[in-house]
Structure formats: structure tokens, C-alpha cells
Amino acid sequence: GVKEDELSVRGLVPIITFPKDLFHRRGAILNTMSTSEAAMQNAELSRAHEEVDVENGASNLKRKRASSLNGRSRHQWKLLRNYTYSQGCLTLLNEIVEHAARERDSLGIEISASRQFFGELINLLWGDRVKKVKRGQRIDRKAYVLNLTRKQGQTVQPPDYDVTNDFEQLAKDDTFMLPTGWFRVVDNPCRICFIHPEPWEFGNQRIYKEIVMELSPEKNVSYSVKSRSCELHLSTLNIERIVKELTVHEQAKLVLEFIDTSKLCLGCSLSDDDSSVSPILHQTGVLKSLNNNEVPMQNRAFSSKCQLFVCHAGKPCSKCTGVSLSYKKRKCRREARESIHKHCNKRYLTKDEILQQLQEQRKLNRKHDQEKEGDQYSGSEDEKSNSNSDSGNEEEKE
């Protein structure tokens, strides 16, 4: 509705509220411009809004969700960048929150973070190794994080830093400490791969996590993660602001620590008797645990645009969740329908459903042929009756 101090504009896009005097101020500004300048400004504003709407699906809710997800991953990177596990150390939880609030603008994060939010992130990153505890007198108790401390003396890039030389040294450095279970493969001087075998098998093939570091001719280091033929460029997480000041060795340690502690997406589950077909590109197969025989094999589906990592172990990412929802929606439609529409796309039908559709089409064709024959028979009878009446009229005239 229209409020006293706001004007609501409703259309195909979500509701946008403007101050009541916005158009008066805008008119005053445009009066000082030429017609061409005003047209150019309007075109630029329209293009900007269209780009935002196309990227986020023209939805304020999607924009908030995208900002929330990006904020979560960037805060995780920042925590790993500045904090590390240390037995017996105590860190004030409020200091972590205040530190993140100070750097929120530099990270480009719109959402505000709370103590509960950071407590969840810390638990996801370090698990049971760190604990939230309270220390102090009863009237002035404060929340601390046990076994977590601020990193000191990280190696940053000096003024005369040579990226190429440091990258080549990392490729040859056998003393570089890798997390447990990881190994390194150097394909060429400008490419380093860190590989970790996962305790899962999908489609009779073992699942691996692979981190690829590449040095471009412009002396920029890029990172990407690959698993199950899916690829995630870390530039999409917008982490360059967090790691750009570090040396290549420190960047590699941070990326390895982040990927090693991240939870891998295991796709969405499918029922054994589900014969539906999803229009979303995906892979289906049997997921098998290699280190626990008690875990049963499951039919799973992975989206071709799988985001690879999730916040909570065992839950699918948003792309794989979309595949699961499309399966459920089609299954409900199939169970609720009385017959298959003749124009239904056969690509999404099973063999039995195609046979059923053909039988129904044959019945319709027979019915149509019978009606056509009946019309032709009635037409011939009418012609005969008309000819008989005409001959009778001629006999009467004679």
C-alpha cells in the first residue's frame, strides 16, 4: 500500500520503495542537465538495475541469500587467515566479532555477523579441537574460545617480491608441510596440483579433491578446486583481498587449510524406484563409503554445477538440492495425473509411460476414425435421401 512518506512501485520486479520527495529532487537535478546527459544517466541506471536483476534472478530474497553465502565463505577465509589452533590458548569471542566488523567493508560483505554466527563458523572450521568457554567472576563472565589464538608474524610480500621465483621454489620445495593425506603433483613450472583422495566412491570411481595453482604470464596466481569433473574457481568467492598481501607459500598454506577443513558435497539422495527424469543436467550413480562398511550404498545425484562444498556435512549444496526438488516435483505430478498428455516430451518419460502414451494415442486415433466414418456415412445417407426426394418431385411434375 501507499504510505504517507513512501511511494510503492509495483510491477514484475519486487516492490521498490522510494522516498516521497525523490522525484522532486531528481527533477531538480535533471533540470540542470541537458536532455542528452539525462538520457545517458537514465540508461546507465537502467543497465545497472538490469544487470543486478539478471544476476540474482530479480529477487531481493536471492540477493540477500547470495550476500549471506558470500559473507560466510569470506568470513571463513578471514578466520583462517588470522587465527590458528593452539593448545591451551584463550581468545575473546568479542574480539573476533569486533575484528570482523572492522573489516566487513573491506571484504565487501553486507550482512552483519553475530557471536552466534562466528561460534558456528569456528565449530565448522576447527571442530571439537576448540571449545567455547566462559571465564571470569560471575558478575563479569566473558565468552572465550579455548585452543584458538591470533596468528603472529605472517610472511607478507616485501617491496621487491618476485612471484615467479617464489612459485618455482614452492614447486621444488620438498620441506613444504602438507596436511595429512595430501600429496603434490607438479605438471610444469607454472602449474602445481595438490590432491587428496576422499573415502568415497561414486560410479565405481574414487572421489578426489584437487587444488590447482597456476601462474599466469602476468605473474598472477590463480586457484581452482576440482572434484567429480566439477570445477570451482576460488576467484568466485572473492578471496583476492584476503590473500593478496601474502607470499605464494602463505597463500598455498591458507588455501590448503581451507579446502582440507571444508565439507564436501555428497549430492542428493534418490529412491531406488524413482524413474523420473530431471531437466537439470546432473550425474546419477551409486555412492559407496570406502572406510566404513556399515554405511549402506546409496543412489545419489550430483548437479553438473555442483558447488563442491557445503557448510554442514551430509547436506547437499543448493545446486544439488535443486536436482532433488525437480525429481520430487515431477514424481508428484506423475502420481497425480490421470493420463499422459499427447504433447508431453518423450525425453522425460520412461519406457512404460511411452507405451502407455502410444496406446492412448491409438485409442484416440480409432475414436477419431470412427467419428469420421460416422460423419461420412450420415453424409451419404443425406445425399441418398436428397436424391430420392428430388426424383419424387420430378415424377410429381410429370
mmCIF file of C-alpha atoms in Angstrom:
data_model
loop_
_atom_site.group_PDB
_atom_site.id
_atom_site.type_symbol
_atom_site.label_atom_id
_atom_site.label_comp_id
_atom_site.label_asym_id
_atom_site.label_seq_id
_atom_site.Cartn_x
_atom_site.Cartn_y
_atom_site.Cartn_z
ATOM 1 C CA GLY A 1 0.000 0.000 0.000
ATOM 2 C CA VAL A 2 0.967 3.658 -0.253
ATOM 3 C CA LYS A 3 2.296 5.145 2.964
ATOM 4 C CA GLU A 4 2.472 8.842 3.798
ATOM 5 C CA ASP A 5 6.241 9.069 3.466
ATOM 6 C CA GLU A 6 6.831 6.387 0.835
ATOM 7 C CA LEU A 7 5.702 5.622 -2.662
ATOM 8 C CA SER A 8 5.497 1.964 -3.688
ATOM 9 C CA VAL A 9 6.081 0.941 -7.258
ATOM 10 C CA ARG A 10 4.690 -2.493 -8.109
ATOM 11 C CA GLY A 11 5.462 -4.471 -11.246
ATOM 12 C CA LEU A 12 7.051 -7.656 -12.405
ATOM 13 C CA VAL A 13 10.058 -6.997 -10.164
ATOM 14 C CA PRO A 14 9.857 -6.989 -6.338
ATOM 15 C CA ILE A 15 8.402 -3.955 -4.548
ATOM 16 C CA ILE A 16 10.775 -0.992 -4.581
ATOM 17 C CA THR A 17 10.127 1.848 -2.139
ATOM 18 C CA PHE A 18 11.295 5.388 -2.816
ATOM 19 C CA PRO A 19 11.207 8.469 -0.580
ATOM 20 C CA LYS A 20 8.267 10.707 -1.352
ATOM 21 C CA ASP A 21 10.419 13.643 -2.446
ATOM 22 C CA LEU A 22 12.785 11.548 -4.563
ATOM 23 C CA PHE A 23 11.151 12.517 -7.840
ATOM 24 C CA HIS A 24 11.191 16.212 -6.894
ATOM 25 C CA ARG A 25 14.917 16.040 -6.117
ATOM 26 C CA ARG A 26 15.512 14.027 -9.293
ATOM 27 C CA GLY A 27 13.567 16.591 -11.318
ATOM 28 C CA ALA A 28 15.604 19.433 -9.872
ATOM 29 C CA ILE A 29 18.826 17.664 -10.798
ATOM 30 C CA LEU A 30 17.632 16.850 -14.305
ATOM 31 C CA ASN A 31 16.614 20.455 -14.886
ATOM 32 C CA THR A 32 20.273 21.438 -14.573
ATOM 33 C CA MET A 33 21.304 18.803 -17.143
ATOM 34 C CA SER A 34 20.924 18.730 -20.848
ATOM 35 C CA THR A 35 18.471 16.264 -22.376
ATOM 36 C CA SER A 36 21.240 14.018 -23.706
ATOM 37 C CA GLU A 37 23.034 13.887 -20.327
ATOM 38 C CA ALA A 38 19.811 12.974 -18.542
ATOM 39 C CA ALA A 39 19.091 10.246 -21.090
ATOM 40 C CA MET A 40 22.583 8.811 -20.677
ATOM 41 C CA GLN A 41 22.209 8.794 -16.887
ATOM 42 C CA ASN A 42 18.837 7.045 -17.104
ATOM 43 C CA ALA A 43 20.262 4.443 -19.479
ATOM 44 C CA GLU A 44 23.189 3.735 -17.145
ATOM 45 C CA LEU A 45 20.848 3.357 -14.160
ATOM 46 C CA SER A 46 18.572 1.015 -16.104
ATOM 47 C CA ARG A 47 21.522 -1.107 -17.245
ATOM 48 C CA ALA A 48 22.840 -1.355 -13.691
ATOM 49 C CA HIS A 49 19.467 -2.468 -12.345
ATOM 50 C CA GLU A 50 19.038 -4.983 -15.171
ATOM 51 C CA GLU A 51 22.487 -6.485 -14.505
ATOM 52 C CA VAL A 52 21.693 -6.877 -10.806
ATOM 53 C CA ASP A 53 18.282 -8.391 -11.546
ATOM 54 C CA VAL A 54 19.605 -10.801 -14.175
ATOM 55 C CA GLU A 55 22.469 -11.936 -11.952
ATOM 56 C CA ASN A 56 20.263 -12.506 -8.906
ATOM 57 C CA GLY A 57 17.038 -13.579 -10.576
ATOM 58 C CA ALA A 58 15.234 -10.251 -9.983
ATOM 59 C CA SER A 59 14.635 -11.180 -6.365
ATOM 60 C CA ASN A 60 15.557 -9.309 -3.196
ATOM 61 C CA LEU A 61 15.456 -12.612 -1.345
ATOM 62 C CA LYS A 62 18.003 -14.134 -3.728
ATOM 63 C CA ARG A 63 20.215 -11.073 -3.357
ATOM 64 C CA LYS A 64 20.154 -11.465 0.422
ATOM 65 C CA ARG A 65 20.889 -15.182 0.159
ATOM 66 C CA ALA A 66 23.801 -14.599 -2.239
ATOM 67 C CA SER A 67 25.235 -11.945 0.066
ATOM 68 C CA SER A 68 24.831 -14.252 3.056
ATOM 69 C CA LEU A 69 26.603 -17.166 1.354
ATOM 70 C CA ASN A 70 29.466 -14.981 0.114
ATOM 71 C CA GLY A 71 29.780 -13.435 3.566
ATOM 72 C CA ARG A 72 30.008 -16.841 5.203
ATOM 73 C CA SER A 73 32.820 -18.040 2.928
ATOM 74 C CA ARG A 74 34.768 -14.774 3.198
ATOM 75 C CA HIS A 75 34.490 -14.777 6.983
ATOM 76 C CA GLN A 76 35.783 -18.371 6.963
ATOM 77 C CA TRP A 77 38.762 -17.319 4.861
ATOM 78 C CA LYS A 78 39.415 -14.393 7.178
ATOM 79 C CA LEU A 79 39.281 -16.591 10.277
ATOM 80 C CA LEU A 80 41.815 -18.996 8.777
ATOM 81 C CA ARG A 81 43.906 -16.039 7.641
ATOM 82 C CA ASN A 82 44.197 -14.551 11.147
ATOM 83 C CA TYR A 83 43.619 -17.391 13.631
ATOM 84 C CA THR A 84 45.091 -20.834 14.204
ATOM 85 C CA TYR A 85 44.742 -23.785 16.560
ATOM 86 C CA SER A 86 46.961 -23.626 19.646
ATOM 87 C CA GLN A 87 46.577 -25.917 22.657
ATOM 88 C CA GLY A 88 45.668 -24.077 25.869
ATOM 89 C CA CYS A 89 45.307 -20.582 24.377
ATOM 90 C CA LEU A 90 42.269 -18.377 25.040
ATOM 91 C CA THR A 91 40.804 -15.786 22.663
ATOM 92 C CA LEU A 92 37.920 -13.449 23.486
ATOM 93 C CA LEU A 93 34.950 -14.145 21.230
ATOM 94 C CA ASN A 94 34.012 -10.457 21.247
ATOM 95 C CA GLU A 95 37.464 -9.586 19.854
ATOM 96 C CA ILE A 96 36.885 -11.931 16.900
ATOM 97 C CA VAL A 97 33.476 -10.364 16.215
ATOM 98 C CA GLU A 98 34.816 -6.806 16.508
ATOM 99 C CA HIS A 99 37.753 -7.638 14.240
ATOM 100 C CA ALA A 100 35.341 -8.989 11.609
ATOM 101 C CA ALA A 101 33.073 -5.941 11.941
ATOM 102 C CA ARG A 102 36.017 -3.604 11.273
ATOM 103 C CA GLU A 103 36.935 -5.452 8.076
ATOM 104 C CA ARG A 104 33.388 -6.035 6.817
ATOM 105 C CA ASP A 105 33.528 -3.113 4.387
ATOM 106 C CA SER A 106 36.938 -4.122 3.013
ATOM 107 C CA LEU A 107 35.611 -7.644 2.353
ATOM 108 C CA GLY A 108 32.526 -6.309 0.578
ATOM 109 C CA ILE A 109 30.114 -8.094 2.950
ATOM 110 C CA GLU A 110 26.679 -6.586 3.527
ATOM 111 C CA ILE A 111 25.453 -8.884 6.299
ATOM 112 C CA SER A 112 26.284 -8.236 9.942
ATOM 113 C CA ALA A 113 27.904 -11.040 11.939
ATOM 114 C CA SER A 114 26.971 -12.025 15.478
ATOM 115 C CA ARG A 115 28.650 -14.070 18.195
ATOM 116 C CA GLN A 116 26.384 -16.996 17.375
ATOM 117 C CA PHE A 117 27.346 -16.748 13.685
ATOM 118 C CA PHE A 118 31.081 -16.837 14.453
ATOM 119 C CA GLY A 119 30.638 -19.588 17.013
ATOM 120 C CA GLU A 120 29.100 -21.711 14.262
ATOM 121 C CA LEU A 121 31.903 -20.875 11.797
ATOM 122 C CA ILE A 122 34.610 -21.684 14.356
ATOM 123 C CA ASN A 123 32.953 -25.024 15.047
ATOM 124 C CA LEU A 124 32.820 -25.786 11.312
ATOM 125 C CA LEU A 125 36.496 -24.912 10.789
ATOM 126 C CA TRP A 126 38.168 -26.476 13.824
ATOM 127 C CA GLY A 127 35.521 -28.918 15.081
ATOM 128 C CA ASP A 128 35.978 -30.425 18.536
ATOM 129 C CA ARG A 129 39.555 -29.159 18.838
ATOM 130 C CA VAL A 130 38.294 -25.774 20.026
ATOM 131 C CA LYS A 131 35.570 -25.052 22.572
ATOM 132 C CA LYS A 132 33.538 -22.062 23.688
ATOM 133 C CA VAL A 133 34.095 -21.455 27.401
ATOM 134 C CA LYS A 134 33.378 -18.715 29.942
ATOM 135 C CA ARG A 135 35.949 -17.239 32.275
ATOM 136 C CA GLY A 136 35.873 -14.590 34.992
ATOM 137 C CA GLN A 137 33.775 -13.737 38.005
ATOM 138 C CA ARG A 138 30.076 -14.459 37.976
ATOM 139 C CA ILE A 139 29.082 -10.808 37.630
ATOM 140 C CA ASP A 140 31.562 -10.238 34.799
ATOM 141 C CA ARG A 141 31.887 -13.526 32.927
ATOM 142 C CA LYS A 142 33.116 -13.345 29.329
ATOM 143 C CA ALA A 143 32.966 -15.799 26.446
ATOM 144 C CA TYR A 144 36.286 -17.180 25.198
ATOM 145 C CA VAL A 145 37.370 -19.664 22.551
ATOM 146 C CA LEU A 146 39.696 -22.289 24.008
ATOM 147 C CA ASN A 147 42.647 -23.584 21.916
ATOM 148 C CA LEU A 148 42.432 -20.733 19.380
ATOM 149 C CA THR A 149 44.940 -17.901 19.014
ATOM 150 C CA ARG A 150 45.700 -14.980 16.715
ATOM 151 C CA LYS A 151 48.422 -15.647 14.150
ATOM 152 C CA GLN A 152 51.614 -13.671 14.586
ATOM 153 C CA GLY A 153 54.337 -12.802 12.106
ATOM 154 C CA GLN A 154 52.761 -13.970 8.864
ATOM 155 C CA THR A 155 55.013 -13.558 5.858
ATOM 156 C CA VAL A 156 53.743 -10.754 3.639
ATOM 157 C CA GLN A 157 55.099 -9.687 0.274
ATOM 158 C CA PRO A 158 58.161 -7.398 0.580
ATOM 159 C CA PRO A 159 58.571 -4.467 -1.838
ATOM 160 C CA ASP A 160 60.998 -6.409 -4.082
ATOM 161 C CA TYR A 161 58.939 -9.614 -4.008
ATOM 162 C CA ASP A 162 59.317 -11.926 -7.045
ATOM 163 C CA VAL A 163 56.165 -14.032 -7.547
ATOM 164 C CA THR A 164 57.712 -16.246 -10.238
ATOM 165 C CA ASN A 165 60.732 -17.143 -8.120
ATOM 166 C CA ASP A 166 58.596 -17.967 -5.067
ATOM 167 C CA PHE A 167 56.240 -20.086 -7.193
ATOM 168 C CA GLU A 168 59.152 -22.072 -8.641
ATOM 169 C CA GLN A 169 60.599 -22.600 -5.165
ATOM 170 C CA LEU A 170 57.246 -23.924 -3.931
ATOM 171 C CA ALA A 171 57.183 -26.415 -6.812
ATOM 172 C CA LYS A 172 60.627 -27.723 -5.813
ATOM 173 C CA ASP A 173 60.336 -27.361 -2.022
ATOM 174 C CA ASP A 174 60.181 -30.864 -0.532
ATOM 175 C CA THR A 175 60.030 -29.455 3.003
ATOM 176 C CA PHE A 176 56.682 -27.730 2.397
ATOM 177 C CA MET A 177 54.335 -29.221 5.011
ATOM 178 C CA LEU A 178 51.132 -30.639 3.535
ATOM 179 C CA PRO A 179 48.055 -31.558 5.604
ATOM 180 C CA THR A 180 47.559 -35.252 6.349
ATOM 181 C CA GLY A 181 46.537 -37.265 3.292
ATOM 182 C CA TRP A 182 47.559 -34.675 0.690
ATOM 183 C CA PHE A 183 50.256 -35.087 -1.949
ATOM 184 C CA ARG A 184 51.694 -32.781 -4.586
ATOM 185 C CA VAL A 185 51.994 -33.154 -8.364
ATOM 186 C CA VAL A 186 53.994 -30.673 -10.482
ATOM 187 C CA ASP A 187 52.958 -30.837 -14.134
ATOM 188 C CA ASN A 188 55.033 -27.905 -15.362
ATOM 189 C CA PRO A 189 56.873 -24.943 -13.837
ATOM 190 C CA CYS A 190 53.686 -22.844 -13.936
ATOM 191 C CA ARG A 191 51.264 -25.409 -12.513
ATOM 192 C CA ILE A 192 51.136 -27.130 -9.103
ATOM 193 C CA CYS A 193 48.428 -29.598 -8.051
ATOM 194 C CA PHE A 194 47.589 -30.693 -4.511
ATOM 195 C CA ILE A 195 45.480 -33.869 -4.433
ATOM 196 C CA HIS A 196 43.599 -35.554 -1.604
ATOM 197 C CA PRO A 197 41.771 -38.920 -2.030
ATOM 198 C CA GLU A 198 38.380 -38.966 -0.322
ATOM 199 C CA PRO A 199 36.935 -42.063 1.414
ATOM 200 C CA TRP A 200 34.087 -42.202 -1.097
ATOM 201 C CA GLU A 201 33.458 -43.880 -4.421
ATOM 202 C CA PHE A 202 30.886 -42.672 -6.937
ATOM 203 C CA GLY A 203 30.078 -44.575 -10.104
ATOM 204 C CA ASN A 204 32.931 -47.054 -9.431
ATOM 205 C CA GLN A 205 35.421 -44.170 -9.356
ATOM 206 C CA ARG A 206 37.123 -42.774 -6.283
ATOM 207 C CA ILE A 207 36.381 -39.156 -5.387
ATOM 208 C CA TYR A 208 39.358 -36.793 -5.168
ATOM 209 C CA LYS A 209 39.798 -33.179 -4.129
ATOM 210 C CA GLU A 210 42.315 -31.377 -6.321
ATOM 211 C CA ILE A 211 43.656 -27.860 -5.831
ATOM 212 C CA VAL A 212 45.274 -26.370 -8.925
ATOM 213 C CA MET A 213 47.670 -23.416 -8.620
ATOM 214 C CA GLU A 214 48.551 -21.713 -11.894
ATOM 215 C CA LEU A 215 50.933 -18.856 -12.589
ATOM 216 C CA SER A 216 49.795 -16.626 -15.449
ATOM 217 C CA PRO A 217 52.155 -14.687 -17.765
ATOM 218 C CA GLU A 218 51.055 -11.534 -15.899
ATOM 219 C CA LYS A 219 52.542 -13.086 -12.708
ATOM 220 C CA ASN A 220 49.154 -13.644 -11.083
ATOM 221 C CA VAL A 221 48.489 -16.850 -9.145
ATOM 222 C CA SER A 222 45.013 -18.360 -9.588
ATOM 223 C CA TYR A 223 43.426 -21.167 -7.595
ATOM 224 C CA SER A 224 40.742 -23.657 -8.577
ATOM 225 C CA VAL A 225 39.307 -26.769 -6.935
ATOM 226 C CA LYS A 226 38.215 -29.836 -8.908
ATOM 227 C CA SER A 227 36.219 -32.899 -7.902
ATOM 228 C CA ARG A 228 33.952 -35.290 -9.847
ATOM 229 C CA SER A 229 34.505 -33.378 -13.117
ATOM 230 C CA CYS A 230 33.245 -30.171 -11.448
ATOM 231 C CA GLU A 231 35.435 -27.113 -11.033
ATOM 232 C CA LEU A 232 35.233 -24.189 -8.620
ATOM 233 C CA HIS A 233 37.391 -21.116 -9.200
ATOM 234 C CA LEU A 234 38.249 -19.520 -5.885
ATOM 235 C CA SER A 235 38.024 -16.121 -7.547
ATOM 236 C CA THR A 236 34.231 -16.569 -7.441
ATOM 237 C CA LEU A 237 34.496 -16.454 -3.635
ATOM 238 C CA ASN A 238 36.246 -13.075 -3.934
ATOM 239 C CA ILE A 239 39.164 -14.011 -1.695
ATOM 240 C CA GLU A 240 41.831 -11.983 -3.501
ATOM 241 C CA ARG A 241 41.514 -9.192 -0.942
ATOM 242 C CA ILE A 242 42.309 -11.643 1.848
ATOM 243 C CA VAL A 243 45.362 -13.394 0.381
ATOM 244 C CA LYS A 244 46.838 -10.773 -1.955
ATOM 245 C CA GLU A 245 49.302 -9.468 0.658
ATOM 246 C CA LEU A 246 50.699 -12.929 1.463
ATOM 247 C CA THR A 247 53.534 -14.715 -0.273
ATOM 248 C CA VAL A 248 52.840 -17.714 -2.504
ATOM 249 C CA HIS A 249 53.885 -20.111 0.284
ATOM 250 C CA GLU A 250 51.484 -18.500 2.767
ATOM 251 C CA GLN A 251 48.687 -18.421 0.187
ATOM 252 C CA ALA A 252 49.141 -22.136 -0.515
ATOM 253 C CA LYS A 253 49.023 -22.941 3.221
ATOM 254 C CA LEU A 254 45.827 -20.925 3.657
ATOM 255 C CA VAL A 255 44.090 -22.471 0.636
ATOM 256 C CA LEU A 256 45.105 -25.992 1.680
ATOM 257 C CA GLU A 257 43.856 -25.432 5.220
ATOM 258 C CA PHE A 258 40.531 -24.053 3.984
ATOM 259 C CA ILE A 259 39.876 -26.865 1.480
ATOM 260 C CA ASP A 260 41.061 -29.525 3.923
ATOM 261 C CA THR A 261 38.606 -28.366 6.601
ATOM 262 C CA SER A 262 35.710 -27.786 4.180
ATOM 263 C CA LYS A 263 32.887 -30.309 3.952
ATOM 264 C CA LEU A 264 32.479 -31.966 0.552
ATOM 265 C CA CYS A 265 29.029 -32.042 -1.042
ATOM 266 C CA LEU A 266 27.809 -35.639 -1.396
ATOM 267 C CA GLY A 267 24.878 -34.869 -3.691
ATOM 268 C CA CYS A 268 21.200 -35.566 -3.117
ATOM 269 C CA SER A 269 19.679 -38.967 -2.410
ATOM 270 C CA LEU A 270 17.341 -40.715 -4.856
ATOM 271 C CA SER A 271 14.896 -43.514 -4.112
ATOM 272 C CA ASP A 272 15.603 -46.866 -5.739
ATOM 273 C CA ASP A 273 12.231 -46.944 -7.535
ATOM 274 C CA ASP A 274 12.401 -43.348 -8.774
ATOM 275 C CA SER A 275 12.032 -43.414 -12.550
ATOM 276 C CA SER A 276 11.595 -39.652 -13.002
ATOM 277 C CA VAL A 277 13.994 -37.614 -15.102
ATOM 278 C CA SER A 278 15.122 -34.144 -14.059
ATOM 279 C CA PRO A 279 15.560 -31.431 -16.721
ATOM 280 C CA ILE A 280 18.598 -30.141 -14.781
ATOM 281 C CA LEU A 281 21.909 -31.526 -16.027
ATOM 282 C CA HIS A 282 23.267 -33.948 -13.454
ATOM 283 C CA GLN A 283 25.012 -37.273 -12.875
ATOM 284 C CA THR A 284 23.454 -40.255 -11.121
ATOM 285 C CA GLY A 285 25.194 -43.253 -9.634
ATOM 286 C CA VAL A 286 25.884 -45.275 -6.518
ATOM 287 C CA LEU A 287 27.804 -43.617 -3.674
ATOM 288 C CA LYS A 288 29.853 -46.050 -1.591
ATOM 289 C CA SER A 289 31.899 -45.494 1.564
ATOM 290 C CA LEU A 290 35.423 -46.940 1.404
ATOM 291 C CA ASN A 291 36.340 -46.742 5.090
ATOM 292 C CA ASN A 292 33.068 -47.811 6.712
ATOM 293 C CA ASN A 293 31.347 -50.982 5.545
ATOM 294 C CA GLU A 294 28.360 -50.281 7.791
ATOM 295 C CA VAL A 295 27.331 -47.279 5.675
ATOM 296 C CA PRO A 296 24.911 -48.586 3.024
ATOM 297 C CA MET A 297 25.375 -47.773 -0.649
ATOM 298 C CA GLN A 298 23.039 -45.048 -1.851
ATOM 299 C CA ASN A 299 21.719 -43.817 -5.163
ATOM 300 C CA ARG A 300 22.842 -40.191 -5.414
ATOM 301 C CA ALA A 301 22.621 -37.381 -7.943
ATOM 302 C CA PHE A 302 25.141 -34.563 -8.454
ATOM 303 C CA SER A 303 24.340 -31.402 -10.366
ATOM 304 C CA SER A 304 26.708 -30.526 -13.214
ATOM 305 C CA LYS A 305 27.053 -27.127 -11.488
ATOM 306 C CA CYS A 306 27.694 -28.596 -8.037
ATOM 307 C CA GLN A 307 29.258 -26.071 -5.653
ATOM 308 C CA LEU A 308 31.520 -28.847 -4.262
ATOM 309 C CA PHE A 309 31.490 -27.625 -0.647
ATOM 310 C CA VAL A 310 28.755 -27.223 1.949
ATOM 311 C CA CYS A 311 28.558 -25.634 5.380
ATOM 312 C CA HIS A 312 27.220 -28.742 7.118
ATOM 313 C CA ALA A 313 28.441 -32.284 6.468
ATOM 314 C CA GLY A 314 25.921 -34.618 4.861
ATOM 315 C CA LYS A 315 23.777 -31.872 3.345
ATOM 316 C CA PRO A 316 23.732 -31.158 -0.413
ATOM 317 C CA CYS A 317 24.651 -27.805 -1.906
ATOM 318 C CA SER A 318 21.969 -25.538 -3.369
ATOM 319 C CA LYS A 319 22.541 -26.822 -6.928
ATOM 320 C CA CYS A 320 22.167 -30.484 -5.941
ATOM 321 C CA THR A 321 19.156 -29.553 -3.815
ATOM 322 C CA GLY A 322 17.581 -28.135 -6.973
ATOM 323 C CA VAL A 323 18.012 -31.516 -8.673
ATOM 324 C CA SER A 324 16.317 -33.249 -5.737
ATOM 325 C CA LEU A 325 13.407 -30.798 -5.776
ATOM 326 C CA SER A 326 12.891 -31.263 -9.519
ATOM 327 C CA TYR A 327 12.759 -35.055 -9.022
ATOM 328 C CA LYS A 328 10.186 -34.720 -6.244
ATOM 329 C CA LYS A 329 8.082 -32.252 -8.216
ATOM 330 C CA ARG A 330 7.962 -34.472 -11.289
ATOM 331 C CA LYS A 331 7.179 -37.524 -9.179
ATOM 332 C CA CYS A 332 4.212 -35.753 -7.555
ATOM 333 C CA ARG A 333 2.928 -34.610 -10.940
ATOM 334 C CA ARG A 334 3.243 -38.109 -12.371
ATOM 335 C CA GLU A 335 1.346 -39.657 -9.464
ATOM 336 C CA ALA A 336 -1.413 -37.015 -9.592
ATOM 337 C CA ARG A 337 -2.098 -37.096 -13.341
ATOM 338 C CA GLU A 338 -4.847 -39.313 -14.770
ATOM 339 C CA SER A 339 -3.347 -39.695 -18.233
ATOM 340 C CA ILE A 340 -0.264 -38.637 -20.168
ATOM 341 C CA HIS A 341 -0.768 -35.602 -22.359
ATOM 342 C CA LYS A 342 -0.259 -36.302 -26.035
ATOM 343 C CA HIS A 343 2.236 -33.432 -26.343
ATOM 344 C CA CYS A 344 4.286 -34.485 -23.310
ATOM 345 C CA ASN A 345 8.008 -34.587 -24.125
ATOM 346 C CA LYS A 346 9.003 -38.235 -24.520
ATOM 347 C CA ARG A 347 12.507 -37.394 -23.364
ATOM 348 C CA TYR A 348 11.285 -37.279 -19.759
ATOM 349 C CA LEU A 349 9.115 -40.429 -19.938
ATOM 350 C CA THR A 350 10.017 -43.984 -19.022
ATOM 351 C CA LYS A 351 9.585 -46.894 -21.433
ATOM 352 C CA ASP A 352 6.318 -47.975 -19.798
ATOM 353 C CA GLU A 353 4.973 -44.418 -19.914
ATOM 354 C CA ILE A 354 5.837 -44.119 -23.616
ATOM 355 C CA LEU A 355 3.994 -47.391 -24.326
ATOM 356 C CA GLN A 356 1.037 -46.129 -22.321
ATOM 357 C CA GLN A 357 1.072 -42.854 -24.248
ATOM 358 C CA LEU A 358 1.143 -44.738 -27.567
ATOM 359 C CA GLN A 359 -1.802 -46.921 -26.518
ATOM 360 C CA GLU A 360 -3.815 -43.868 -25.502
ATOM 361 C CA GLN A 361 -2.940 -42.181 -28.779
ATOM 362 C CA ARG A 362 -4.075 -45.270 -30.723
ATOM 363 C CA LYS A 363 -7.392 -45.210 -28.865
ATOM 364 C CA LEU A 364 -7.852 -41.547 -29.714
ATOM 365 C CA ASN A 365 -6.992 -42.211 -33.360
ATOM 366 C CA ARG A 366 -9.502 -45.090 -33.549
ATOM 367 C CA LYS A 367 -12.171 -42.932 -31.942
ATOM 368 C CA HIS A 368 -11.418 -40.124 -34.378
ATOM 369 C CA ASP A 369 -11.565 -42.531 -37.352
ATOM 370 C CA GLN A 370 -14.886 -43.937 -36.163
ATOM 371 C CA GLU A 371 -16.339 -40.462 -35.787
ATOM 372 C CA LYS A 372 -15.069 -39.573 -39.243
ATOM 373 C CA GLU A 373 -16.598 -42.729 -40.747
ATOM 374 C CA GLY A 374 -19.871 -41.969 -38.955
ATOM 375 C CA ASP A 375 -19.911 -38.455 -40.390
ATOM 376 C CA GLN A 376 -19.213 -39.805 -43.873
ATOM 377 C CA TYR A 377 -21.977 -42.440 -43.505
ATOM 378 C CA SER A 378 -24.508 -39.861 -42.322
ATOM 379 C CA GLY A 379 -23.476 -37.599 -45.190
ATOM 380 C CA SER A 380 -24.017 -40.363 -47.758
ATOM 381 C CA GLU A 381 -27.451 -41.127 -46.240
ATOM 382 C CA ASP A 382 -28.386 -37.459 -46.513
ATOM 383 C CA GLU A 383 -27.309 -37.402 -50.155
ATOM 384 C CA LYS A 384 -29.409 -40.502 -50.892
ATOM 385 C CA SER A 385 -32.456 -39.018 -49.201
ATOM 386 C CA ASN A 386 -31.983 -35.764 -51.088
ATOM 387 C CA SER A 387 -31.660 -37.595 -54.410
ATOM 388 C CA ASN A 388 -34.809 -39.649 -53.658
ATOM 389 C CA SER A 389 -36.756 -36.520 -52.794
ATOM 390 C CA ASP A 390 -35.566 -34.826 -55.978
ATOM 391 C CA SER A 391 -36.635 -37.811 -58.116
ATOM 392 C CA GLY A 392 -40.047 -37.865 -56.384
ATOM 393 C CA ASN A 393 -40.568 -34.206 -57.106
ATOM 394 C CA GLU A 394 -39.747 -34.734 -60.770
ATOM 395 C CA GLU A 395 -42.274 -37.605 -61.021
ATOM 396 C CA GLU A 396 -44.993 -35.423 -59.492
ATOM 397 C CA LYS A 397 -44.275 -32.687 -62.039
ATOM 398 C CA GLU A 398 -44.628 -35.160 -64.894
#
